[in-house]
CSV table of C-alpha atoms in Angstrom, one decimal:
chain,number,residue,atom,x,y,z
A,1302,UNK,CA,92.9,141.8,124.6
A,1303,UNK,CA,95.3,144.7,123.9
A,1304,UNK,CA,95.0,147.9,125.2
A,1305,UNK,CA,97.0,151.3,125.1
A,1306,UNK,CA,96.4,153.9,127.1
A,1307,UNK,CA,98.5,157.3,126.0
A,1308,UNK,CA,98.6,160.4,128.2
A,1309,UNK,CA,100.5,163.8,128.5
A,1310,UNK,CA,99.6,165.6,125.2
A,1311,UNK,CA,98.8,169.1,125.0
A,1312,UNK,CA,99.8,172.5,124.0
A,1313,UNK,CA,103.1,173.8,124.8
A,1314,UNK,CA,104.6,177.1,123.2
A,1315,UNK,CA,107.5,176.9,120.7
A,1316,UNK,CA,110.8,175.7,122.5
A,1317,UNK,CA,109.0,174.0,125.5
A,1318,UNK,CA,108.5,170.4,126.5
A,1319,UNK,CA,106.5,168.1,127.2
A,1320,UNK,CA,106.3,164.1,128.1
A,1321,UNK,CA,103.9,161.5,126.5
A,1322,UNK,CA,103.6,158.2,128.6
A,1323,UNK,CA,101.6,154.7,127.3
A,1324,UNK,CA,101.0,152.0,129.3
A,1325,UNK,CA,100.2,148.6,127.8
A,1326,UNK,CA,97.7,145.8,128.8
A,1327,UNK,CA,98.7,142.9,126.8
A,1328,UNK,CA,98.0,139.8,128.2
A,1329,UNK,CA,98.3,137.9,125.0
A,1330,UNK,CA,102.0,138.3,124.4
A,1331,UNK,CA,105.5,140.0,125.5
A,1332,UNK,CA,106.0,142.7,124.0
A,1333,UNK,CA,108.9,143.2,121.7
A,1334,UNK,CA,109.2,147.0,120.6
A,1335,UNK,CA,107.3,149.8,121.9
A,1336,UNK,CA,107.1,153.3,119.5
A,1337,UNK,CA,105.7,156.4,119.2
A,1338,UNK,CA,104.1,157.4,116.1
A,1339,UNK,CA,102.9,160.8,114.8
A,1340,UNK,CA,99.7,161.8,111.9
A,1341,UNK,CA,99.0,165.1,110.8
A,1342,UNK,CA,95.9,165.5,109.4
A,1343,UNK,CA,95.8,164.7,105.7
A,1344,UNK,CA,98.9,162.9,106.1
A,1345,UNK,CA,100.7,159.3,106.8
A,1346,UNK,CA,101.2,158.2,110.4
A,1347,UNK,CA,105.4,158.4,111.0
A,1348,UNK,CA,107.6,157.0,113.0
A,1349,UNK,CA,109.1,159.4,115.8
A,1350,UNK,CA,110.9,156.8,118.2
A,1351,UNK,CA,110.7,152.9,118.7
A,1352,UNK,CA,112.6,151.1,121.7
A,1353,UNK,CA,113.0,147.2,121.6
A,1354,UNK,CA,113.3,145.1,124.5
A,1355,UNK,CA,116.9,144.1,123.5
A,1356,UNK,CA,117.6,147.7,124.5
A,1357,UNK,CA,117.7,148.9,120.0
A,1358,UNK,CA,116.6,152.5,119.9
A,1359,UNK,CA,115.9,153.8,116.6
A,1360,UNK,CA,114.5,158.1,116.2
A,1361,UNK,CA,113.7,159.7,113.2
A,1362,UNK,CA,115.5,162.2,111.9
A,1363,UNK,CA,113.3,165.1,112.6
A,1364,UNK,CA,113.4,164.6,116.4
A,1365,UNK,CA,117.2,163.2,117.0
A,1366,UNK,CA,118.5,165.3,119.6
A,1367,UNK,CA,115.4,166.4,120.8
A,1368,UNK,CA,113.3,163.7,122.1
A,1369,UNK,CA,114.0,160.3,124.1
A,1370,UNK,CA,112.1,157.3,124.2
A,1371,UNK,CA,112.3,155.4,127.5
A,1372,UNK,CA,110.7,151.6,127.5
A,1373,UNK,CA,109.8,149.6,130.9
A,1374,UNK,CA,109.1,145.8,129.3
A,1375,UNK,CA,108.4,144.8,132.8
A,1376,UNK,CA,105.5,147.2,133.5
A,1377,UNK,CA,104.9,147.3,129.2
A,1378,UNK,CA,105.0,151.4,129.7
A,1379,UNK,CA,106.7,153.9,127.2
A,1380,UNK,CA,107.6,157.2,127.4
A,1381,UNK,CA,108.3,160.3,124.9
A,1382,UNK,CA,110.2,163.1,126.5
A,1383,UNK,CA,109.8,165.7,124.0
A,1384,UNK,CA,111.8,168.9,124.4
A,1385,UNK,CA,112.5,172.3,122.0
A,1386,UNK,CA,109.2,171.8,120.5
A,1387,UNK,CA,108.4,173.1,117.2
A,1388,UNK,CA,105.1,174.3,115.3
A,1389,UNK,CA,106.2,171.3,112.8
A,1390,UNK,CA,105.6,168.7,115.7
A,1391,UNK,CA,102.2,169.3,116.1
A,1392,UNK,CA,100.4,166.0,115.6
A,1393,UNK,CA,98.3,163.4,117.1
A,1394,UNK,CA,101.0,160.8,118.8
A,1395,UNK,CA,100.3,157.3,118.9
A,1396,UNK,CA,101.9,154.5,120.9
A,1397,UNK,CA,102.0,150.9,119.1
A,1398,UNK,CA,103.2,147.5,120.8
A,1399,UNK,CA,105.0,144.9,118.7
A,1400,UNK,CA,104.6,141.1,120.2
A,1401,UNK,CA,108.2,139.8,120.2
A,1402,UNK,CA,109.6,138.2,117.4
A,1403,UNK,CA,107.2,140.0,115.1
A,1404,UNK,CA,109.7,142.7,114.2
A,1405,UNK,CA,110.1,146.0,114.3
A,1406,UNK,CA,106.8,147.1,113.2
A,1407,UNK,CA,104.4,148.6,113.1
A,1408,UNK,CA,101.7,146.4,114.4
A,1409,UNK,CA,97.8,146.6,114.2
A,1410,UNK,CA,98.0,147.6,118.0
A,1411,UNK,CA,97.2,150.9,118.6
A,1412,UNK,CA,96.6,153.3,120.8
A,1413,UNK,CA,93.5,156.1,120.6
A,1414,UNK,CA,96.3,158.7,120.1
A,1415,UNK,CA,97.1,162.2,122.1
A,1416,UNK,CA,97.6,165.6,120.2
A,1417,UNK,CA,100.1,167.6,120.6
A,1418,UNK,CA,100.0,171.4,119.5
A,1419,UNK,CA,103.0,174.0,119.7
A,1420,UNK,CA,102.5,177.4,119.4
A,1421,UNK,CA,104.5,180.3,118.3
């Protein structure tokens, strides 16, 4: 059984912050890579920021400079340190969990994702 458990979304005015944590129950495997993913509505879920357990950290190009992604492998927790928020990041965020040696990802596990709205 896999489970993900996100927490920390919320509204936050223009320019603020705000940190997104996940913490992972995954008794079936080690985990591999850890990311954060974002969906607007009517849109595709994209990538924001994926940490492996190598210590690889990839960020899309819309957030670089703005947010970090911090991984514990040992307690399977993630964090997304978001700072100078803008109305553009306002999504749901998701966390995924990739086992190791299955890539980069992203994988079918998921979690039930927490919105994040910034307002001018």
């Amino acid at each position: 059984q896999v489970q993900l458990v996100e927490s920390g979304g919320g509204f936050v005015q223009a320019g603020g912050s705000l940190r997104l944590s996940c913490e992972a129950s995954t008794s079936r495997f080690n985990i591999g890579v850890m990311a954060w993913y974002r969906q607007v509505q009517g849109k595709q879920r994209e990538l924001v920021a994926r940490i492996s357990r190598g210590g690889g950290i990839n960020y899309s190009d819309f957030v670089k400079g703005r947010f970090t992604i911090s991984g514990d492998f040992a307690k399977t927790t993630v964090s997304l340190d978001m700072s100078n928020l803008e109305s553009e990041d306002t999504a749901v965020y998701y966390c995924n969990v990739v086992p190791a040696g299955a890539g980069w990802g992203p994988s079918n596990y998921w979690g039930q994702g927490t919105q994040v709205t910034v307002f001018s």
